[in-house]
Short mmCIF file of C-alpha atoms and ligand atoms in Angstrom, two decimals:
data_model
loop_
_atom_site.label_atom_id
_atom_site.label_comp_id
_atom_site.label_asym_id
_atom_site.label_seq_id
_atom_site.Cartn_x
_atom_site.Cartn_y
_atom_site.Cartn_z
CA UNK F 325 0.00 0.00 0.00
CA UNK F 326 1.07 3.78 -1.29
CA UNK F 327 -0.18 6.88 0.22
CA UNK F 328 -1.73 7.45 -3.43
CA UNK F 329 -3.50 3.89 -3.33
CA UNK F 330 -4.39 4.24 0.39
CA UNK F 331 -6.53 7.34 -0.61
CA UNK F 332 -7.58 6.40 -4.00
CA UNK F 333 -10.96 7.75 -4.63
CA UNK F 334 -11.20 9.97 -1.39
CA UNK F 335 -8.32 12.17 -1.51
CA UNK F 336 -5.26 13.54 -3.94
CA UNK F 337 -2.26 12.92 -2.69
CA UNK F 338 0.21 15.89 -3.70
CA UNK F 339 4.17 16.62 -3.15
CA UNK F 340 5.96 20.10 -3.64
CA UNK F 341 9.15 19.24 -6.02
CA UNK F 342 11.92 21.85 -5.93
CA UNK F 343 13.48 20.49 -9.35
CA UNK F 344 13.03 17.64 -12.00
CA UNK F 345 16.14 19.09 -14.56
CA UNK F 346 17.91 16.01 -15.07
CA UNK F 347 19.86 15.07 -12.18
CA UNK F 348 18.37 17.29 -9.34
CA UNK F 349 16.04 14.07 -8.95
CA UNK F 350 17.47 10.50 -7.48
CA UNK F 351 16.58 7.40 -8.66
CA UNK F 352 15.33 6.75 -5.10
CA UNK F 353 13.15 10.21 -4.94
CA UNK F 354 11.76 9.86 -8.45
CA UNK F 355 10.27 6.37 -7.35
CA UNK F 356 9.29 7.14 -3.89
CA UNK F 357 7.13 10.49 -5.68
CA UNK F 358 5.62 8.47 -8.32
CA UNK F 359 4.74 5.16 -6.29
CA UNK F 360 3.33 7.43 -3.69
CA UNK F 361 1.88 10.90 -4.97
CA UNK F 362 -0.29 11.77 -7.94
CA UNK F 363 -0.21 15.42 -8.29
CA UNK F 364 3.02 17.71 -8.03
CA UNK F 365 3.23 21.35 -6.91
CA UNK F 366 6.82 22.62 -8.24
CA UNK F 367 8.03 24.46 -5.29
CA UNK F 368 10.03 27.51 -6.83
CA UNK F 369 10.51 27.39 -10.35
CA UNK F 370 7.12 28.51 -11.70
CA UNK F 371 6.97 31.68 -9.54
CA UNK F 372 7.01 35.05 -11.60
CA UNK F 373 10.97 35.89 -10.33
CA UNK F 374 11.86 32.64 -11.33
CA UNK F 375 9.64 31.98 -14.62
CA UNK F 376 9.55 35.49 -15.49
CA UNK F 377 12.72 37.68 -14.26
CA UNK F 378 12.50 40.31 -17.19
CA UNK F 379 9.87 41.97 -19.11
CA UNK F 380 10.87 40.20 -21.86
CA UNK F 381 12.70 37.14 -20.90
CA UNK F 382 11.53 33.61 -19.39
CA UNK F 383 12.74 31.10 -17.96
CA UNK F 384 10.40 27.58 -18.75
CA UNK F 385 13.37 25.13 -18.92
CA UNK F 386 12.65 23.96 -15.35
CA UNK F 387 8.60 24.53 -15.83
CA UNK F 388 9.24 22.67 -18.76
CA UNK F 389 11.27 19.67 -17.06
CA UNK F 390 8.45 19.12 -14.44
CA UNK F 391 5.43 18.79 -16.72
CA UNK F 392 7.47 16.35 -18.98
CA UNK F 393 8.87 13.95 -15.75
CA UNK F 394 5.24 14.50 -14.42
CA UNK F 395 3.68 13.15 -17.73
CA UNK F 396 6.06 10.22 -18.23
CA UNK F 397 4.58 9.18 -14.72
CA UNK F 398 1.57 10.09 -15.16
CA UNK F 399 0.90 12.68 -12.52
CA UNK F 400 -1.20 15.85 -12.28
CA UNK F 401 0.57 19.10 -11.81
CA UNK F 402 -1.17 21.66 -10.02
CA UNK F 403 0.48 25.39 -10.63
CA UNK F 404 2.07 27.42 -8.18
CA UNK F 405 1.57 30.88 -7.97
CA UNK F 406 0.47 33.48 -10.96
CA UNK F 407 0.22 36.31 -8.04
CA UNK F 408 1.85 36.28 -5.05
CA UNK F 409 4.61 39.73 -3.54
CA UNK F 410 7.62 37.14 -2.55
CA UNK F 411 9.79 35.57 -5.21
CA UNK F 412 8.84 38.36 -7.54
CA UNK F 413 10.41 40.47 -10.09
CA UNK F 414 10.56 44.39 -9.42
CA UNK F 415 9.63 45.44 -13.06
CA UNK F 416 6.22 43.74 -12.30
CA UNK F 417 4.74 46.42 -10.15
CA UNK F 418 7.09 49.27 -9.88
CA UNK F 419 6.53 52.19 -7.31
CA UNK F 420 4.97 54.95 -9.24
CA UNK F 421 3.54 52.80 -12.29
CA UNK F 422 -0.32 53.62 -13.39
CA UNK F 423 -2.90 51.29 -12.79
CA UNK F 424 -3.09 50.82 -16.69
CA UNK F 425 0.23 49.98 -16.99
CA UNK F 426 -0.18 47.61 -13.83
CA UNK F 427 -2.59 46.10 -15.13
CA UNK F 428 -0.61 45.02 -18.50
CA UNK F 429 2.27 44.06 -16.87
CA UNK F 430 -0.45 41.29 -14.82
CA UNK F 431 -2.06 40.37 -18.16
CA UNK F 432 1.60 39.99 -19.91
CA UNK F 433 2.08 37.32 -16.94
CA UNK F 434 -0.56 35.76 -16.33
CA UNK F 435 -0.80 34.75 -20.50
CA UNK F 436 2.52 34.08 -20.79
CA UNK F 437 3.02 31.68 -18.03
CA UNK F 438 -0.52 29.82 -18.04
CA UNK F 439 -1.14 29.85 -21.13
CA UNK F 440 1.99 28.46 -22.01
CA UNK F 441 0.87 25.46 -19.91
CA UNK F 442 -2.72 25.73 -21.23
CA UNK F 443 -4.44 22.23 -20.83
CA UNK F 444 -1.71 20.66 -18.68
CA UNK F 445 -2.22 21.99 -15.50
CA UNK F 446 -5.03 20.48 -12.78
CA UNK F 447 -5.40 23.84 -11.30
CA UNK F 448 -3.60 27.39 -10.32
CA UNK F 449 -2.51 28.80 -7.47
CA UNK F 450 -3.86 31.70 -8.94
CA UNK F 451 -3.55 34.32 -6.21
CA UNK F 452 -1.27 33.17 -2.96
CA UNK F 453 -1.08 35.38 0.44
CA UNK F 454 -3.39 37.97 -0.36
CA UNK F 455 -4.79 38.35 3.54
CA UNK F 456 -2.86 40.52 5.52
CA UNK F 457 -1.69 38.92 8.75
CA UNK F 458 -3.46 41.57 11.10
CA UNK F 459 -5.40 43.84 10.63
CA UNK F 460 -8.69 43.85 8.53
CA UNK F 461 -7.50 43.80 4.73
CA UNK F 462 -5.57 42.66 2.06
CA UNK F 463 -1.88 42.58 2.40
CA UNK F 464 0.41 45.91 1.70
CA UNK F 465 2.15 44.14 -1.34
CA UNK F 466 3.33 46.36 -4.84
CA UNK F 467 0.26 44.57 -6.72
CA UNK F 468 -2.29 46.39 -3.41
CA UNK F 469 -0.67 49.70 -4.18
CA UNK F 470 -0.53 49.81 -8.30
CA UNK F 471 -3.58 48.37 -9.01
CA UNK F 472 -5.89 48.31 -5.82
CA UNK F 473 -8.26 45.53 -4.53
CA UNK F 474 -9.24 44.02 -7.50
CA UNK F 475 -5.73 43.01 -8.44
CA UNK F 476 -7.68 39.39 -7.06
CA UNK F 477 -10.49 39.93 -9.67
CA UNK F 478 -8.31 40.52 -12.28
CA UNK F 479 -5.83 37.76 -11.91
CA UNK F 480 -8.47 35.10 -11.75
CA UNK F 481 -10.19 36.88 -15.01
CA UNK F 482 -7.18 36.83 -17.01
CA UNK F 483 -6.49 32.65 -15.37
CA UNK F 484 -9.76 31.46 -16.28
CA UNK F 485 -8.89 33.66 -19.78
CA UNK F 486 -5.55 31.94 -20.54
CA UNK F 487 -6.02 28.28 -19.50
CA UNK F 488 -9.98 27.57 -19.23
CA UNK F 489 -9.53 24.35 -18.13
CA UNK F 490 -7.77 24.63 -14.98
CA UNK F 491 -8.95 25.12 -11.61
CA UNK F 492 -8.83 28.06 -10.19
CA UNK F 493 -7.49 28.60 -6.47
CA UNK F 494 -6.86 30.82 -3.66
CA UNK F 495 -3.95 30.17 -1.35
CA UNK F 496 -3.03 31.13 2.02
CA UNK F 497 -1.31 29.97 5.44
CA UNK F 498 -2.74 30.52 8.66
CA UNK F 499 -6.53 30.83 7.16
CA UNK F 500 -7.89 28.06 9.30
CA UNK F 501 -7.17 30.40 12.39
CA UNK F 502 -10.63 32.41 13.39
CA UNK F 503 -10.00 35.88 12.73
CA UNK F 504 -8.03 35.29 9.41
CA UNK F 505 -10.30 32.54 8.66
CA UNK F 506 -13.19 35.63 9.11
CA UNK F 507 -11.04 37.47 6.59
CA UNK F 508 -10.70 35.43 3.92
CA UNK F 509 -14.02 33.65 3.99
CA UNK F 510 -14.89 37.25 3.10
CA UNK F 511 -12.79 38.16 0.63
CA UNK F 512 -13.83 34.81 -1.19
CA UNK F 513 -17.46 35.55 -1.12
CA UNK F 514 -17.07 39.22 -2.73
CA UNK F 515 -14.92 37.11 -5.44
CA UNK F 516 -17.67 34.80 -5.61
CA UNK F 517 -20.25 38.08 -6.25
CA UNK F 518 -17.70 39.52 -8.49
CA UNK F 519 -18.54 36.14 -10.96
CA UNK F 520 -14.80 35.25 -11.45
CA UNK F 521 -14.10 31.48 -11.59
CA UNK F 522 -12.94 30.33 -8.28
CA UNK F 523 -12.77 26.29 -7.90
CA UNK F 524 -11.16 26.15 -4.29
CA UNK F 525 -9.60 27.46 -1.35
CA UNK F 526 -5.91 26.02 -0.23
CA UNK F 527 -5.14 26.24 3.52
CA UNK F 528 -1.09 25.52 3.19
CA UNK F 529 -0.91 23.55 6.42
CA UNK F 530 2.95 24.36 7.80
CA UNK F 531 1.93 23.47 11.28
CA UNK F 532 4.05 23.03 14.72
CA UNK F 533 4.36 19.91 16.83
CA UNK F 534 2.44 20.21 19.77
CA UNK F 535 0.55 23.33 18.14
CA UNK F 536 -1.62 21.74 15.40
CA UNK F 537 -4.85 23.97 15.94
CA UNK F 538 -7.11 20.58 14.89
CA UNK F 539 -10.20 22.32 16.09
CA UNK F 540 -10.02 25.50 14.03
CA UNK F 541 -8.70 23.48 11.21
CA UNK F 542 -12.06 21.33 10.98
CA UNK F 543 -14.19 24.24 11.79
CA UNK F 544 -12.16 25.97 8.64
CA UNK F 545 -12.55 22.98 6.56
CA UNK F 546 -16.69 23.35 6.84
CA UNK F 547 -17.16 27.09 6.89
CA UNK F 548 -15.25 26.90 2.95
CA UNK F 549 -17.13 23.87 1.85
CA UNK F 550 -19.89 25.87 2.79
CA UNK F 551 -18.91 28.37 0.51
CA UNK F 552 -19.57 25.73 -2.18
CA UNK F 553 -15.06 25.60 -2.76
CA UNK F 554 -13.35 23.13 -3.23
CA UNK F 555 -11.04 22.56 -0.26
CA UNK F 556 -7.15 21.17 -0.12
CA UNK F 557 -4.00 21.29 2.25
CA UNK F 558 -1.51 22.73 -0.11
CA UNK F 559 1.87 22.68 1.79
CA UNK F 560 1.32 20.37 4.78
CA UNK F 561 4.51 20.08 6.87
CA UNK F 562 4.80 19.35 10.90
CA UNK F 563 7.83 21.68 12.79
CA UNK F 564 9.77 19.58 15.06
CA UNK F 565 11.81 22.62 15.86
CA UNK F 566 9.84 25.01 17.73
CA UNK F 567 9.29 28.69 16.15
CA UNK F 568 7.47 31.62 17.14
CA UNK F 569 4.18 30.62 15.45
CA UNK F 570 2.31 29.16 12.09
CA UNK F 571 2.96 32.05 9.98
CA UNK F 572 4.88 31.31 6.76
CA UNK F 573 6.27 34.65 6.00
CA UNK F 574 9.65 34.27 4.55
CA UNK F 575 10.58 38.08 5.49
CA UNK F 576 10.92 36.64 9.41
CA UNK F 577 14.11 35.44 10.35
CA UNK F 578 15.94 34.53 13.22
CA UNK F 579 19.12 32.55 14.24
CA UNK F 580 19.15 29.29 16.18
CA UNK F 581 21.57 28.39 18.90
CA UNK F 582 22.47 24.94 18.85
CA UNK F 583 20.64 24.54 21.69
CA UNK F 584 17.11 25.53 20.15
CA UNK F 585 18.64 23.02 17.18
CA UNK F 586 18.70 20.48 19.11
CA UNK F 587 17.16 17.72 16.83
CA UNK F 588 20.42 17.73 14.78
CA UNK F 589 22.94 15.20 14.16
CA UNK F 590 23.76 14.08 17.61
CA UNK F 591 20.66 14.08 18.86
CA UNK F 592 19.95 11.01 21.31
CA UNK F 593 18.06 8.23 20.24
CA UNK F 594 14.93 7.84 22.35
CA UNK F 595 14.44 11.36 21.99
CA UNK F 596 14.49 11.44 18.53
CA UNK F 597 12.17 8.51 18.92
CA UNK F 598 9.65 10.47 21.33
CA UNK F 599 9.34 13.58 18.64
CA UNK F 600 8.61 11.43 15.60
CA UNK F 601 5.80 8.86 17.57
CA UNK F 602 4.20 12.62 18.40
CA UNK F 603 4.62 14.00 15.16
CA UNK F 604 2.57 10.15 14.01
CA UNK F 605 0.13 10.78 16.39
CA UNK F 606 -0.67 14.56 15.30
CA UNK F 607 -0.55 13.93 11.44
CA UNK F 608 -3.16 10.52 12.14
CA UNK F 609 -5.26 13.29 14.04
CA UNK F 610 -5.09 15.49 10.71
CA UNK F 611 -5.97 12.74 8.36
CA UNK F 612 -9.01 11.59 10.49
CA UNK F 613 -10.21 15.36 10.09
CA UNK F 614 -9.09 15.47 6.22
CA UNK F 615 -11.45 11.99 5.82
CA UNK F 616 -14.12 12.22 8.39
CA UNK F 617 -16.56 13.19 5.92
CA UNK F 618 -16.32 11.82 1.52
CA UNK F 619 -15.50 15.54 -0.42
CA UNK F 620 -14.20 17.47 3.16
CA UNK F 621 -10.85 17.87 1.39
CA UNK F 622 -10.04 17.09 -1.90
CA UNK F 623 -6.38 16.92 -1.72
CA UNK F 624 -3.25 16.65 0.68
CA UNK F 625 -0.18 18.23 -0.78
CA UNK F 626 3.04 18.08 1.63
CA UNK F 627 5.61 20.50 1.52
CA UNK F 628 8.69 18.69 0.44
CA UNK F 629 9.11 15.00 -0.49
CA UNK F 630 11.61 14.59 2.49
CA UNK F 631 12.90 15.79 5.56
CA UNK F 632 16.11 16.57 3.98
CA UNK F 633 14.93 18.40 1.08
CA UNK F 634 12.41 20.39 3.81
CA UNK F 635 12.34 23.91 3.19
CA UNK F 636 12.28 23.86 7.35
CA UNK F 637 15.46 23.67 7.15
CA UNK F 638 15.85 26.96 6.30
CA UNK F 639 13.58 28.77 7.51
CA UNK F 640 13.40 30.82 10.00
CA UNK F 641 16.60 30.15 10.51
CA UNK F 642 19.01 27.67 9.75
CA UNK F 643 18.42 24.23 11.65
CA UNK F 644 17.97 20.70 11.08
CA UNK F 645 14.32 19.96 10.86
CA UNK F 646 12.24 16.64 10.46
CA UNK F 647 8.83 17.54 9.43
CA UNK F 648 7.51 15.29 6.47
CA UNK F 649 6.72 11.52 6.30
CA UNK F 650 10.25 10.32 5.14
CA UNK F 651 13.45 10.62 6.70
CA UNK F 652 16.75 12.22 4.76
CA UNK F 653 17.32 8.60 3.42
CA UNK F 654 13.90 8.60 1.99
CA UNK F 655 12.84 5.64 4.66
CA UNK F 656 9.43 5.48 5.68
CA UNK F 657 8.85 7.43 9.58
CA UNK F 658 6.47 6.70 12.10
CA UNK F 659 4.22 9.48 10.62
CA UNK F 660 4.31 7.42 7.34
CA UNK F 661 2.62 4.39 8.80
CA UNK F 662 0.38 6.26 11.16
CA UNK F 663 -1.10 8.23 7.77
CA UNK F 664 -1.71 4.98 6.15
CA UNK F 665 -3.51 3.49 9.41
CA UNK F 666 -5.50 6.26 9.15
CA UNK F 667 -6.54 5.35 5.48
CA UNK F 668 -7.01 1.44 6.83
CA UNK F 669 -9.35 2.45 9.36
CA UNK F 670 -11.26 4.96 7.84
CA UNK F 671 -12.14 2.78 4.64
CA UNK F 672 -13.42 0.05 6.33
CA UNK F 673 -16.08 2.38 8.18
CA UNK F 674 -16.83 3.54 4.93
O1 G3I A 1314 18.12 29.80 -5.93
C1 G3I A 1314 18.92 30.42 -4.91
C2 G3I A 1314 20.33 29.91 -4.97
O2 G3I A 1314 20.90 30.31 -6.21
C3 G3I A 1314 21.12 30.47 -3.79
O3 G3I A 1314 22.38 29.91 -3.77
C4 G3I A 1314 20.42 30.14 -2.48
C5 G3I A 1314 21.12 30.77 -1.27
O4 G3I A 1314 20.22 31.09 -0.25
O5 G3I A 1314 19.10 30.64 -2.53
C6 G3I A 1314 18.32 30.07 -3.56
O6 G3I A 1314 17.03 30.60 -3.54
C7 G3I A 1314 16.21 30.15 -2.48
C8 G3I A 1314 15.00 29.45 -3.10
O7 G3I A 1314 14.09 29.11 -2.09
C9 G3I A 1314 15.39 28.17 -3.85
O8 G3I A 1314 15.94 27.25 -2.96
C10 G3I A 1314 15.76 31.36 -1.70
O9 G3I A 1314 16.87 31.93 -1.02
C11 G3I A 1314 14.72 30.96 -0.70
O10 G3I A 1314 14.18 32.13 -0.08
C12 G3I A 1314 13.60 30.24 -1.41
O11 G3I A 1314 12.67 29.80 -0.42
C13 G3I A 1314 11.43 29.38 -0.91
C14 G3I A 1314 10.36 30.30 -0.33
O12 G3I A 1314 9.07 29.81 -0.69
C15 G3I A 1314 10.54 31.70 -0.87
O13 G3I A 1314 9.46 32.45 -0.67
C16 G3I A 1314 11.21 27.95 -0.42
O14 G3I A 1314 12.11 27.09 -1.10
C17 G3I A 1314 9.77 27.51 -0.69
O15 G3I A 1314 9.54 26.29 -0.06
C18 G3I A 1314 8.82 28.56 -0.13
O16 G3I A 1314 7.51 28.16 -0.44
C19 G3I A 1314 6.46 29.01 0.06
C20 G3I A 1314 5.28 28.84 -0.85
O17 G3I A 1314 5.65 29.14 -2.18
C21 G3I A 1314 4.12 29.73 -0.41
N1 G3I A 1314 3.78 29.47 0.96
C22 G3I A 1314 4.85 29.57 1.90
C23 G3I A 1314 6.00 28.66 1.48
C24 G3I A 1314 7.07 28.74 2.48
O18 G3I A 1314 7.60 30.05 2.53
#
């Protein structure tokens, strides 16, 4: 049993790849993400500083690379992000530009990129991180300020406009918590009155051990189903190093003493062993939510294929982090098995 086949006909079972070029990819991690995912997000390379770093220049080779490995296995790729203020080029939305000009610079984009993958794409990340983190509105990003509110409108227009078959999504972190939650759930229905295309909501899902707020995330997973969206958890990871909170804003940083690191190399044995039976035990938890009723979630995308690849590793700070189902030698962990019990028990009360 897979992850993929464990779920098969409840639930997509998604992986963020950071590169397919030839070589970036072992033998090892191109089985393990084909035996046991069927839909890839890329992780980097189809953001607009990466895809699209000049007016006039592109970069699809490593776009390119992940449709065709995703193809030859036969997965789904879902597209990640046409609008979203980190990874993003300056001449997009420069200080001072008119809302006209703005607006052509989004439309120049948003054709170029998906509808250069027109027809091959499950769905788009179409707008990511829109919700400010406090506060009652959108983010302060360069898109807010040259164009205004309907930036969102807009981008989803000119998506639906440039690949008409792909979903259409809105992505955030931190949107199952109340008061963002309360944010967003409005912003989505004045989308919804607007008469754009939206197919679903993503809640990314970078959680903390010991901090998984399972309550708000089932009451989150209703109040958007009720909304008549599609929901998924986009970029599910579990922190074994503690940090300040769920927020997944790249601009915060901090340093780690290696005492705060202290799952790295070195780290003793049963201790080790304690963290990752947790870590089981809070993912099972999140899978009984994901399942408990047929449609609740219609895909489970983690953040990274494995813990050494983790962009947790990173970020906040540099540290050694274990916080997805396989360990840096690709080896099934605890949180592996506990997933798939999850799967065992739930179909047979189905
Ligand atoms: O490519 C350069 C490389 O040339 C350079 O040597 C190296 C030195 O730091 O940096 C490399 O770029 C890094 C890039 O990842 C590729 O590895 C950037 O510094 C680093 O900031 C970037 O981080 C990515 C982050 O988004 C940036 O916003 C993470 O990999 C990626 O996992 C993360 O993903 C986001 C989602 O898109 C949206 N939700 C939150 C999530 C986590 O921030």
């Amino acid at each position: 049993m897979t992850l993929r086949s464990a779920f098969d006909g409840r639930l997509q079972l998604g992986c963020a790849v950071a590169g397919t070029l030839p070589g970036s990819l072992s033998a090892t991690e191109e089985r393990l993400l084909s035996e046991q995912f069927n839909v890839l997000t890329p992780e980097n390379c189809m953001k607009s500083g990466l895809i699209h770093p000049e007016p006039e220049r592109y970069d699809f080779e490593a776009p390119d690379a992940l449709l065709a490995f995703a193809e030859r296995q036969g997965l789904s790729v879902v597209g990640h992000c046409l609008a979203w203020h980190n990874q993003a080029p300056a001449w997009l939305f420069e200080p001072g530009m008119t809302r006209a000009l703005a607006l052509t610079q989004l439309a120049r984009h948003i054709q170029a990129v998906a509808g250069r993958y027109r027809g091959r794409i499950q769905g788009w990340d179409v707008v990511n991180e829109a919700i400010a983190d406090d506060g009652d509105g959108l983010r302060d990003t360069p898109a807010l300020r040259a164009i205004g509110e309907d930036y969102i409108e807009r981008a989803f227009e000119l998506a639906r406009e440039a690949d008409p078959h792909a979903e259409l999504y809105y992505n955030d972190y931190n949107i199952e918590q109340p008061a963002k939650r309360e944010r967003t759930l409005r912003m989505l229905e004045r989308l919804q009155a607007s008469g754009v295309r939206l197919d679903g909501v993503g809640i990314q899902g970078h959680w903390i051990i010991d901090r998984v707020p399972f309550d708000d995330i089932a009451a989150a997973i209703q109040q958007y189903r009720a909304l008549g969206l599609k929901v998924m958890i986009t970029e599910l990871d579990i922190d074994v190093v503690d940090r300040p909170d769920c927020s997944a804003d790249i601009a915060t940083q901090r340093a780690y003493s290696p005492t705060e690191d202290r799952y790295r190399e070195g780290c003793p044995a049963p201790v080790m062993t304690h963290v990752l039976q947790q870590q089981a035990e809070q993912y099972a938890r999140l899978f009984e939510i994901f399942t408990r009723q047929p449609g609740d979630v219609a895909r489970v995308t983690f953040w990274g294929l494995h813990d050494g690849g983790s962009w947790l590793n990173s970020w906040p700070g540099k540290r050694t982090n274990h916080p997805l189902l396989f360990d840096r030698q690709c080896l099934p962990k605890p949180a592996y098995e506990a997933v798939l019990d999850v799967a065992r028990r739930t179909q047979v009360k189905s």
